């Protein structure tokens, strides 16, 4: 019987590597721009400002409720372009595969990556695979670089955030973090919760036409609290979060309570935090809520004069400061 | 005393990660387009066809005579653009760092990456770091994506290779493979040999104006023999190599003889194989030889009608077929 595991020879540039690339990667990712025999891909002319981003993926387990490391690589990369106001067009893909990796699982992961790429309308135009000797891997790591285009006149960024701006989130926070945590089974818990991993492009494109839109970011590693810290640090302003207003699923809240996590620090992979001028916040909210993935969107806080702290207004009427994340509560989350 | 090793917290999106990115990566790689607070970088308008390529790097040891995994990530990526006829402009960078990695070594590697980027005139415009739990790493892996521009009218590719074309190489083969092998010390050998790792841009730019230039490739994983196999497979033609004409350093030849390696399969990281129309081959050779890194360039073979085999004409006047590489003689070479 044929050995259906990745070997070191699948990484050496020879016939096994060619076979791996042709039968697994090229077969699923095939598109007119992907030429596995070329050193570099020529991109068609693009209209607008070219935007580029890159992201590494090490999530464990590699397949989890609501996604795989493959679909996550597409969504994570596409989302970094989307929140910068761009439309994603192209991806490049690196795979680091550990010797002995199950070929059937690799196929499933590449298929899920290909399906996410099709759904978000991006083409994988170049790729590379390396095989890591057994014991130096951890299964599979991916890196992806995304290229997109942004309208030339669009100005978004931390430097546009002003006192008085309101903060919105497009949906419940912490689903991805908790879904991955439960999938590890190390806590003896399991659940029906799906990761929120998805493209946020429909959400960002709904907001981009608003002239009062100042800044968007997807709250991945470090979660919502970390995005707010980034705002504080860049602007010198205070951000204030209304705990009662932040959507958190019951299951996420109860897992967090049991294990001592704070949902505001847990990764999302399909949410957007947007900072909008106050007069346009209700219009922004309506635009998010009009989309299926934005139906639980909410205005959750504000940017204010004051010390550059993230202040949480608790449901009991008190206040506490959300510190910047230090220790890692949850490695290999994305 | 401060712990000078990478911890899981350096990968979690919080304050440690910010410090790692600011004090190690951004400090060395600083340029006007690199904004560590942005999700995506906006690229200035580029003139010509935009080319993109990506490559992963897992070389072991991470520092070897003539380079590091950092400089190799720049050279390897830049070279894929260069052999496609492009001028490299921008890089994105992913680092997968194993928990416990020595911060001083990381600094050295990032500094060598930065220095290679400056020398080749490319800017690192976006990056990402992930920390792998101890035992799931192998020290450090890098992935890089390169963006460059190619003149619109330039046509290079395997489909342009024709019977009668001559094959050139820009310098001795196998230096990188042997230098890395010796640096591992597992063979009880050591030597003065340096890796050939370098940008091949001066070489490719010298050849690009020649209308008879049909194809270029850098012989990395799988070496010279693998490039010739790619030509055979794509064209259905025979390639013929004159063993006596292929430059191989004495030290590379004797290590290969001792360990049973064939230098034609060993990786180079600073050489170019070029396929040129016969009437322009001597002009191409002269252009390569006029450059310091091309002074040992040679015409080493030809493309011919015949079965799609790589035929080696031996120094003794015989012939043998160089098979396609199967087993991996040397993992983690690039």
mmCIF file of N, CA, C and O in Angstrom, chain A residues 229-322:
data_model
loop_
_atom_site.group_PDB
_atom_site.id
_atom_site.type_symbol
_atom_site.label_atom_id
_atom_site.label_comp_id
_atom_site.label_asym_id
_atom_site.label_seq_id
_atom_site.Cartn_x
_atom_site.Cartn_y
_atom_site.Cartn_z
ATOM 1 N N UNK A 229 -6.370 48.986 23.233
ATOM 2 C CA UNK A 229 -5.045 49.437 23.685
ATOM 3 C C UNK A 229 -4.255 50.071 22.549
ATOM 4 O O UNK A 229 -3.536 51.055 22.751
ATOM 5 N N UNK A 230 -4.378 49.496 21.364
ATOM 6 C CA UNK A 230 -3.664 50.071 20.219
ATOM 7 C C UNK A 230 -4.173 51.485 19.930
ATOM 8 O O UNK A 230 -3.386 52.380 19.598
ATOM 9 N N UNK A 231 -5.476 51.667 20.067
ATOM 10 C CA UNK A 231 -6.050 53.001 19.857
ATOM 11 C C UNK A 231 -5.507 53.974 20.915
ATOM 12 O O UNK A 231 -5.076 55.089 20.596
ATOM 13 N N UNK A 232 -5.533 53.551 22.171
ATOM 14 C CA UNK A 232 -5.042 54.416 23.254
ATOM 15 C C UNK A 232 -3.586 54.814 23.025
ATOM 16 O O UNK A 232 -3.209 55.971 23.168
ATOM 17 N N UNK A 233 -2.780 53.818 22.687
ATOM 18 C CA UNK A 233 -1.354 54.078 22.553
ATOM 19 C C UNK A 233 -1.069 55.012 21.389
ATOM 20 O O UNK A 233 -0.238 55.898 21.470
ATOM 21 N N UNK A 234 -1.787 54.812 20.277
ATOM 22 C CA UNK A 234 -1.521 55.628 19.087
ATOM 23 C C UNK A 234 -2.043 57.048 19.236
ATOM 24 O O UNK A 234 -1.467 57.987 18.687
ATOM 25 N N UNK A 235 -3.139 57.223 19.977
ATOM 26 C CA UNK A 235 -3.791 58.532 20.014
ATOM 27 C C UNK A 235 -3.520 59.288 21.306
ATOM 28 O O UNK A 235 -3.743 60.497 21.371
ATOM 29 N N UNK A 236 -3.103 58.587 22.356
ATOM 30 C CA UNK A 236 -2.986 59.231 23.672
ATOM 31 C C UNK A 236 -4.329 59.483 24.313
ATOM 32 O O UNK A 236 -4.414 60.188 25.326
ATOM 33 N N UNK A 237 -5.389 58.929 23.764
ATOM 34 C CA UNK A 237 -6.736 59.157 24.286
ATOM 35 C C UNK A 237 -7.212 57.957 25.105
ATOM 36 O O UNK A 237 -6.630 56.870 25.033
ATOM 37 N N UNK A 238 -8.290 58.185 25.860
ATOM 38 C CA UNK A 238 -8.914 57.103 26.613
ATOM 39 C C UNK A 238 -9.933 56.393 25.727
ATOM 40 O O UNK A 238 -10.597 57.022 24.908
ATOM 41 N N UNK A 239 -10.053 55.080 25.887
ATOM 42 C CA UNK A 239 -11.192 54.375 25.286
ATOM 43 C C UNK A 239 -12.026 53.806 26.417
ATOM 44 O O UNK A 239 -11.497 53.397 27.457
ATOM 45 N N UNK A 240 -13.307 53.818 26.200
ATOM 46 C CA UNK A 240 -14.243 53.455 27.263
ATOM 47 C C UNK A 240 -15.190 52.413 26.680
ATOM 48 O O UNK A 240 -15.746 52.600 25.591
ATOM 49 N N UNK A 241 -15.326 51.309 27.395
ATOM 50 C CA UNK A 241 -16.104 50.179 26.904
ATOM 51 C C UNK A 241 -17.287 49.979 27.838
ATOM 52 O O UNK A 241 -17.117 49.926 29.053
ATOM 53 N N UNK A 242 -18.466 49.850 27.264
ATOM 54 C CA UNK A 242 -19.675 49.590 28.046
ATOM 55 C C UNK A 242 -19.909 48.078 28.083
ATOM 56 O O UNK A 242 -20.386 47.495 27.101
ATOM 57 N N UNK A 243 -19.571 47.462 29.204
ATOM 58 C CA UNK A 243 -19.609 46.002 29.289
ATOM 59 C C UNK A 243 -20.949 45.421 28.850
ATOM 60 O O UNK A 243 -21.001 44.426 28.121
ATOM 61 N N UNK A 244 -22.030 46.044 29.280
ATOM 62 C CA UNK A 244 -23.369 45.525 28.980
ATOM 63 C C UNK A 244 -23.654 45.552 27.481
ATOM 64 O O UNK A 244 -24.480 44.778 26.980
ATOM 65 N N UNK A 245 -22.952 46.428 26.759
ATOM 66 C CA UNK A 245 -23.241 46.577 25.326
ATOM 67 C C UNK A 245 -22.453 45.619 24.450
ATOM 68 O O UNK A 245 -22.812 45.405 23.291
ATOM 69 N N UNK A 246 -21.384 45.041 24.978
ATOM 70 C CA UNK A 246 -20.534 44.167 24.148
ATOM 71 C C UNK A 246 -21.195 42.806 23.985
ATOM 72 O O UNK A 246 -21.418 42.116 24.979
ATOM 73 N N UNK A 247 -21.506 42.407 22.756
ATOM 74 C CA UNK A 247 -22.141 41.097 22.579
ATOM 75 C C UNK A 247 -21.168 39.959 22.880
ATOM 76 O O UNK A 247 -20.065 39.913 22.334
ATOM 77 N N UNK A 248 -21.581 39.068 23.783
ATOM 78 C CA UNK A 248 -20.811 37.866 24.129
ATOM 79 C C UNK A 248 -21.816 36.714 24.213
ATOM 80 O O UNK A 248 -22.826 36.832 24.912
ATOM 81 N N UNK A 249 -21.550 35.648 23.482
ATOM 82 C CA UNK A 249 -22.482 34.507 23.532
ATOM 83 C C UNK A 249 -22.477 33.893 24.927
ATOM 84 O O UNK A 249 -21.444 33.848 25.594
ATOM 85 N N UNK A 250 -23.631 33.341 25.328
ATOM 86 C CA UNK A 250 -23.732 32.711 26.648
ATOM 87 C C UNK A 250 -22.666 31.644 26.839
ATOM 88 O O UNK A 250 -22.040 31.561 27.896
ATOM 89 N N UNK A 251 -22.460 30.839 25.799
ATOM 90 C CA UNK A 251 -21.500 29.740 25.951
ATOM 91 C C UNK A 251 -20.072 30.271 26.155
ATOM 92 O O UNK A 251 -19.302 29.710 26.929
ATOM 93 N N UNK A 252 -19.766 31.350 25.460
ATOM 94 C CA UNK A 252 -18.442 31.964 25.631
ATOM 95 C C UNK A 252 -18.317 32.519 27.047
ATOM 96 O O UNK A 252 -17.308 32.303 27.727
ATOM 97 N N UNK A 253 -19.361 33.186 27.484
ATOM 98 C CA UNK A 253 -19.326 33.772 28.830
ATOM 99 C C UNK A 253 -19.157 32.689 29.887
ATOM 100 O O UNK A 253 -18.369 32.846 30.828
ATOM 101 N N UNK A 254 -19.857 31.557 29.733
ATOM 102 C CA UNK A 254 -19.768 30.556 30.810
ATOM 103 C C UNK A 254 -18.438 29.817 30.780
ATOM 104 O O UNK A 254 -17.892 29.513 31.842
ATOM 105 N N UNK A 255 -17.890 29.558 29.587
ATOM 106 C CA UNK A 255 -16.557 28.941 29.527
ATOM 107 C C UNK A 255 -15.528 29.883 30.151
ATOM 108 O O UNK A 255 -14.666 29.464 30.926
ATOM 109 N N UNK A 256 -15.642 31.160 29.839
ATOM 110 C CA UNK A 256 -14.699 32.138 30.390
ATOM 111 C C UNK A 256 -14.795 32.180 31.910
ATOM 112 O O UNK A 256 -13.779 32.241 32.607
ATOM 113 N N UNK A 257 -16.028 32.133 32.413
ATOM 114 C CA UNK A 257 -16.216 32.183 33.859
ATOM 115 C C UNK A 257 -15.600 30.954 34.511
ATOM 116 O O UNK A 257 -14.892 31.059 35.512
ATOM 117 N N UNK A 258 -15.826 29.781 33.893
ATOM 118 C CA UNK A 258 -15.298 28.532 34.443
ATOM 119 C C UNK A 258 -13.778 28.519 34.471
ATOM 120 O O UNK A 258 -13.173 28.045 35.419
ATOM 121 N N UNK A 259 -13.172 29.012 33.390
ATOM 122 C CA UNK A 259 -11.722 28.868 33.252
ATOM 123 C C UNK A 259 -10.954 30.131 33.628
ATOM 124 O O UNK A 259 -9.725 30.160 33.585
ATOM 125 N N UNK A 260 -11.677 31.183 33.952
ATOM 126 C CA UNK A 260 -11.000 32.406 34.370
ATOM 127 C C UNK A 260 -10.451 33.240 33.223
ATOM 128 O O UNK A 260 -9.515 34.015 33.414
ATOM 129 N N UNK A 261 -11.015 33.092 32.054
ATOM 130 C CA UNK A 261 -10.611 33.946 30.937
ATOM 131 C C UNK A 261 -11.510 35.168 30.857
ATOM 132 O O UNK A 261 -12.639 35.152 31.345
ATOM 133 N N UNK A 262 -11.018 36.191 30.208
ATOM 134 C CA UNK A 262 -11.824 37.375 29.948
ATOM 135 C C UNK A 262 -12.133 37.412 28.452
ATOM 136 O O UNK A 262 -11.202 37.436 27.636
ATOM 137 N N UNK A 263 -13.407 37.383 28.072
ATOM 138 C CA UNK A 263 -13.739 37.321 26.631
ATOM 139 C C UNK A 263 -13.200 38.502 25.833
ATOM 140 O O UNK A 263 -13.031 38.395 24.618
ATOM 141 N N UNK A 264 -12.927 39.609 26.525
ATOM 142 C CA UNK A 264 -12.436 40.793 25.807
ATOM 143 C C UNK A 264 -11.006 40.616 25.308
ATOM 144 O O UNK A 264 -10.529 41.415 24.507
ATOM 145 N N UNK A 265 -10.315 39.582 25.795
ATOM 146 C CA UNK A 265 -8.946 39.322 25.340
ATOM 147 C C UNK A 265 -8.876 38.129 24.378
ATOM 148 O O UNK A 265 -7.796 37.781 23.917
ATOM 149 N N UNK A 266 -9.999 37.498 24.130
ATOM 150 C CA UNK A 266 -9.982 36.287 23.293
ATOM 151 C C UNK A 266 -10.091 36.642 21.810
ATOM 152 O O UNK A 266 -10.783 37.590 21.421
ATOM 153 N N UNK A 267 -9.424 35.826 20.990
ATOM 154 C CA UNK A 267 -9.359 36.105 19.559
ATOM 155 C C UNK A 267 -10.702 35.910 18.868
ATOM 156 O O UNK A 267 -11.432 34.952 19.137
ATOM 157 N N UNK A 268 -11.017 36.825 17.971
ATOM 158 C CA UNK A 268 -12.077 36.669 16.980
ATOM 159 C C UNK A 268 -11.381 36.547 15.623
ATOM 160 O O UNK A 268 -10.275 37.055 15.443
ATOM 161 N N UNK A 269 -12.027 35.904 14.686
ATOM 162 C CA UNK A 269 -11.443 35.816 13.342
ATOM 163 C C UNK A 269 -12.445 36.195 12.257
ATOM 164 O O UNK A 269 -12.218 35.935 11.083
ATOM 165 N N UNK A 270 -13.561 36.815 12.686
ATOM 166 C CA UNK A 270 -14.547 37.226 11.695
ATOM 167 C C UNK A 270 -15.313 38.449 12.159
ATOM 168 O O UNK A 270 -16.454 38.666 11.755
ATOM 169 N N UNK A 271 -14.696 39.227 13.025
ATOM 170 C CA UNK A 271 -15.360 40.438 13.541
ATOM 171 C C UNK A 271 -14.565 41.677 13.155
ATOM 172 O O UNK A 271 -13.358 41.615 12.913
ATOM 173 N N UNK A 272 -15.259 42.814 13.162
ATOM 174 C CA UNK A 272 -14.625 44.093 12.901
ATOM 175 C C UNK A 272 -14.922 45.042 14.049
ATOM 176 O O UNK A 272 -16.067 45.116 14.512
ATOM 177 N N UNK A 273 -13.880 45.729 14.499
ATOM 178 C CA UNK A 273 -14.064 46.870 15.400
ATOM 179 C C UNK A 273 -13.931 48.115 14.525
ATOM 180 O O UNK A 273 -12.966 48.244 13.768
ATOM 181 N N UNK A 274 -14.908 49.012 14.601
ATOM 182 C CA UNK A 274 -14.866 50.226 13.782
ATOM 183 C C UNK A 274 -14.981 51.446 14.675
ATOM 184 O O UNK A 274 -15.729 51.430 15.661
ATOM 185 N N UNK A 275 -14.223 52.470 14.338
ATOM 186 C CA UNK A 275 -14.301 53.744 15.055
ATOM 187 C C UNK A 275 -14.898 54.768 14.087
ATOM 188 O O UNK A 275 -14.360 54.982 12.992
ATOM 189 N N UNK A 276 -16.021 55.369 14.515
ATOM 190 C CA UNK A 276 -16.826 56.198 13.621
ATOM 191 C C UNK A 276 -17.147 57.516 14.327
ATOM 192 O O UNK A 276 -17.388 57.538 15.537
ATOM 193 N N UNK A 277 -17.179 58.584 13.567
ATOM 194 C CA UNK A 277 -17.625 59.871 14.101
ATOM 195 C C UNK A 277 -19.020 59.727 14.676
ATOM 196 O O UNK A 277 -19.891 59.110 14.044
ATOM 197 N N UNK A 278 -19.244 60.320 15.815
ATOM 198 C CA UNK A 278 -20.496 60.118 16.538
ATOM 199 C C UNK A 278 -21.754 60.313 15.684
ATOM 200 O O UNK A 278 -22.658 59.475 15.723
ATOM 201 N N UNK A 279 -21.852 61.404 14.883
ATOM 202 C CA UNK A 279 -23.106 61.604 14.136
ATOM 203 C C UNK A 279 -23.401 60.481 13.137
ATOM 204 O O UNK A 279 -24.556 60.286 12.755
ATOM 205 N N UNK A 280 -22.372 59.728 12.726
ATOM 206 C CA UNK A 280 -22.629 58.681 11.728
ATOM 207 C C UNK A 280 -22.668 57.288 12.331
ATOM 208 O O UNK A 280 -22.770 56.289 11.615
ATOM 209 N N UNK A 281 -22.565 57.209 13.650
ATOM 210 C CA UNK A 281 -22.480 55.897 14.278
ATOM 211 C C UNK A 281 -23.755 55.085 14.083
ATOM 212 O O UNK A 281 -23.695 53.867 13.852
ATOM 213 N N UNK A 282 -24.909 55.738 14.136
ATOM 214 C CA UNK A 282 -26.141 54.946 14.008
ATOM 215 C C UNK A 282 -26.302 54.455 12.569
ATOM 216 O O UNK A 282 -26.799 53.357 12.337
ATOM 217 N N UNK A 283 -25.863 55.261 11.612
ATOM 218 C CA UNK A 283 -25.881 54.808 10.214
ATOM 219 C C UNK A 283 -24.924 53.624 10.038
ATOM 220 O O UNK A 283 -25.252 52.628 9.382
ATOM 221 N N UNK A 284 -23.742 53.712 10.638
ATOM 222 C CA UNK A 284 -22.782 52.607 10.554
ATOM 223 C C UNK A 284 -23.370 51.343 11.180
ATOM 224 O O UNK A 284 -23.273 50.248 10.608
ATOM 225 N N UNK A 285 -24.004 51.506 12.331
ATOM 226 C CA UNK A 285 -24.623 50.366 13.005
ATOM 227 C C UNK A 285 -25.694 49.736 12.115
ATOM 228 O O UNK A 285 -25.761 48.505 11.981
ATOM 229 N N UNK A 286 -26.519 50.570 11.503
ATOM 230 C CA UNK A 286 -27.588 50.052 10.646
ATOM 231 C C UNK A 286 -27.010 49.277 9.479
ATOM 232 O O UNK A 286 -27.536 48.223 9.087
ATOM 233 N N UNK A 287 -25.910 49.779 8.919
ATOM 234 C CA UNK A 287 -25.296 49.082 7.783
ATOM 235 C C UNK A 287 -24.754 47.718 8.190
ATOM 236 O O UNK A 287 -24.840 46.750 7.441
ATOM 237 N N UNK A 288 -24.156 47.655 9.376
ATOM 238 C CA UNK A 288 -23.650 46.355 9.848
ATOM 239 C C UNK A 288 -24.811 45.410 10.148
ATOM 240 O O UNK A 288 -24.795 44.243 9.740
ATOM 241 N N UNK A 289 -25.821 45.925 10.817
ATOM 242 C CA UNK A 289 -26.937 45.057 11.217
ATOM 243 C C UNK A 289 -27.745 44.557 10.027
ATOM 244 O O UNK A 289 -28.458 43.559 10.126
ATOM 245 N N UNK A 290 -27.624 45.242 8.901
ATOM 246 C CA UNK A 290 -28.353 44.815 7.704
ATOM 247 C C UNK A 290 -27.732 43.566 7.080
ATOM 248 O O UNK A 290 -28.336 42.934 6.215
ATOM 249 N N UNK A 291 -26.518 43.211 7.506
ATOM 250 C CA UNK A 291 -25.848 42.032 6.947
ATOM 251 C C UNK A 291 -26.035 40.839 7.888
ATOM 252 O O UNK A 291 -26.056 41.027 9.107
ATOM 253 N N UNK A 292 -26.152 39.629 7.327
ATOM 254 C CA UNK A 292 -26.380 38.458 8.200
ATOM 255 C C UNK A 292 -25.307 38.340 9.280
ATOM 256 O O UNK A 292 -25.621 38.068 10.445
ATOM 257 N N UNK A 293 -24.035 38.590 8.915
ATOM 258 C CA UNK A 293 -22.978 38.384 9.902
ATOM 259 C C UNK A 293 -22.823 39.591 10.836
ATOM 260 O O UNK A 293 -21.991 39.575 11.744
ATOM 261 N N UNK A 294 -23.650 40.630 10.595
ATOM 262 C CA UNK A 294 -23.567 41.814 11.435
ATOM 263 C C UNK A 294 -24.818 42.029 12.265
ATOM 264 O O UNK A 294 -24.986 43.081 12.894
ATOM 265 N N UNK A 295 -25.710 41.025 12.297
ATOM 266 C CA UNK A 295 -27.020 41.236 12.927
ATOM 267 C C UNK A 295 -26.912 41.515 14.427
ATOM 268 O O UNK A 295 -27.806 42.102 15.013
ATOM 269 N N UNK A 296 -25.795 41.116 15.049
ATOM 270 C CA UNK A 296 -25.626 41.412 16.476
ATOM 271 C C UNK A 296 -24.653 42.573 16.712
ATOM 272 O O UNK A 296 -24.137 42.738 17.824
ATOM 273 N N UNK A 297 -24.386 43.349 15.663
ATOM 274 C CA UNK A 297 -23.471 44.488 15.804
ATOM 275 C C UNK A 297 -23.977 45.440 16.884
ATOM 276 O O UNK A 297 -25.176 45.524 17.136
ATOM 277 N N UNK A 298 -23.060 46.148 17.503
ATOM 278 C CA UNK A 298 -23.444 47.058 18.590
ATOM 279 C C UNK A 298 -22.461 48.220 18.696
ATOM 280 O O UNK A 298 -21.305 48.102 18.311
ATOM 281 N N UNK A 299 -22.967 49.328 19.221
ATOM 282 C CA UNK A 299 -22.091 50.434 19.629
ATOM 283 C C UNK A 299 -21.658 50.104 21.054
ATOM 284 O O UNK A 299 -22.497 49.957 21.945
ATOM 285 N N UNK A 300 -20.353 49.940 21.257
ATOM 286 C CA UNK A 300 -19.890 49.377 22.531
ATOM 287 C C UNK A 300 -19.056 50.341 23.357
ATOM 288 O O UNK A 300 -18.713 50.024 24.497
ATOM 289 N N UNK A 301 -18.719 51.491 22.804
ATOM 290 C CA UNK A 301 -17.887 52.376 23.602
ATOM 291 C C UNK A 301 -17.548 53.656 22.874
ATOM 292 O O UNK A 301 -18.116 53.965 21.811
ATOM 293 N N UNK A 302 -16.574 54.377 23.432
ATOM 294 C CA UNK A 302 -16.242 55.695 22.895
ATOM 295 C C UNK A 302 -14.770 56.009 23.116
ATOM 296 O O UNK A 302 -14.098 55.378 23.920
ATOM 297 N N UNK A 303 -14.311 57.011 22.370
ATOM 298 C CA UNK A 303 -12.942 57.521 22.508
ATOM 299 C C UNK A 303 -13.066 58.904 23.162
ATOM 300 O O UNK A 303 -13.896 59.715 22.730
ATOM 301 N N UNK A 304 -12.256 59.121 24.172
ATOM 302 C CA UNK A 304 -12.444 60.359 24.950
ATOM 303 C C UNK A 304 -11.124 60.986 25.340
ATOM 304 O O UNK A 304 -10.093 60.316 25.404
ATOM 305 N N UNK A 305 -11.181 62.294 25.661
ATOM 306 C CA UNK A 305 -10.049 62.914 26.331
ATOM 307 C C UNK A 305 -9.819 62.180 27.645
ATOM 308 O O UNK A 305 -10.769 61.681 28.246
ATOM 309 N N UNK A 306 -8.611 62.114 28.092
ATOM 310 C CA UNK A 306 -8.331 61.416 29.346
ATOM 311 C C UNK A 306 -7.047 60.633 29.212
ATOM 312 O O UNK A 306 -6.406 60.654 28.163
ATOM 313 N N UNK A 307 -6.670 59.934 30.273
ATOM 314 C CA UNK A 307 -5.439 59.159 30.203
ATOM 315 C C UNK A 307 -5.611 57.985 29.236
ATOM 316 O O UNK A 307 -6.725 57.457 29.113
ATOM 317 N N UNK A 308 -4.555 57.564 28.566
ATOM 318 C CA UNK A 308 -4.690 56.534 27.531
ATOM 319 C C UNK A 308 -4.901 55.140 28.115
ATOM 320 O O UNK A 308 -4.062 54.256 27.969
ATOM 321 N N UNK A 309 -6.028 54.979 28.779
ATOM 322 C CA UNK A 309 -6.376 53.693 29.376
ATOM 323 C C UNK A 309 -7.618 53.130 28.704
ATOM 324 O O UNK A 309 -8.434 53.872 28.170
ATOM 325 N N UNK A 310 -7.750 51.808 28.783
ATOM 326 C CA UNK A 310 -8.999 51.166 28.373
ATOM 327 C C UNK A 310 -9.840 51.000 29.634
ATOM 328 O O UNK A 310 -9.507 50.217 30.521
ATOM 329 N N UNK A 311 -10.918 51.783 29.699
ATOM 330 C CA UNK A 311 -11.769 51.771 30.890
ATOM 331 C C UNK A 311 -13.018 50.947 30.600
ATOM 332 O O UNK A 311 -13.712 51.202 29.620
ATOM 333 N N UNK A 312 -13.282 49.972 31.456
ATOM 334 C CA UNK A 312 -14.489 49.159 31.313
ATOM 335 C C UNK A 312 -15.546 49.664 32.289
ATOM 336 O O UNK A 312 -15.315 49.683 33.504
ATOM 337 N N UNK A 313 -16.683 50.075 31.752
ATOM 338 C CA UNK A 313 -17.820 50.406 32.619
ATOM 339 C C UNK A 313 -18.584 49.121 32.850
ATOM 340 O O UNK A 313 -19.193 48.571 31.933
ATOM 341 N N UNK A 314 -18.522 48.611 34.087
ATOM 342 C CA UNK A 314 -19.090 47.288 34.345
ATOM 343 C C UNK A 314 -20.611 47.337 34.407
ATOM 344 O O UNK A 314 -21.215 48.407 34.556
ATOM 345 N N UNK A 315 -21.184 46.137 34.325
ATOM 346 C CA UNK A 315 -22.645 46.064 34.336
ATOM 347 C C UNK A 315 -23.228 46.501 35.673
ATOM 348 O O UNK A 315 -24.382 46.856 35.760
ATOM 349 N N UNK A 316 -22.390 46.486 36.706
ATOM 350 C CA UNK A 316 -22.857 46.899 38.033
ATOM 351 C C UNK A 316 -22.674 48.398 38.269
ATOM 352 O O UNK A 316 -22.899 48.897 39.365
ATOM 353 N N UNK A 317 -22.217 49.106 37.216
ATOM 354 C CA UNK A 317 -22.081 50.556 37.351
ATOM 355 C C UNK A 317 -20.704 50.998 37.808
ATOM 356 O O UNK A 317 -20.462 52.190 37.970
ATOM 357 N N UNK A 318 -19.781 50.052 38.019
ATOM 358 C CA UNK A 318 -18.423 50.426 38.413
ATOM 359 C C UNK A 318 -17.533 50.641 37.195
ATOM 360 O O UNK A 318 -17.986 50.617 36.051
ATOM 361 N N UNK A 319 -16.273 50.884 37.467
ATOM 362 C CA UNK A 319 -15.289 51.054 36.396
ATOM 363 C C UNK A 319 -14.060 50.240 36.729
ATOM 364 O O UNK A 319 -13.648 50.179 37.885
ATOM 365 N N UNK A 320 -13.460 49.607 35.730
ATOM 366 C CA UNK A 320 -12.122 49.066 35.968
ATOM 367 C C UNK A 320 -11.287 49.201 34.701
ATOM 368 O O UNK A 320 -11.818 49.306 33.593
ATOM 369 N N UNK A 321 -9.977 49.225 34.897
ATOM 370 C CA UNK A 321 -9.074 49.400 33.764
ATOM 371 C C UNK A 321 -8.696 48.032 33.206
ATOM 372 O O UNK A 321 -8.347 47.119 33.968
ATOM 373 N N UNK A 322 -8.843 47.872 31.907
ATOM 374 C CA UNK A 322 -8.395 46.641 31.258
ATOM 375 C C UNK A 322 -6.924 46.815 30.896
ATOM 376 O O UNK A 322 -6.579 47.635 30.049
#
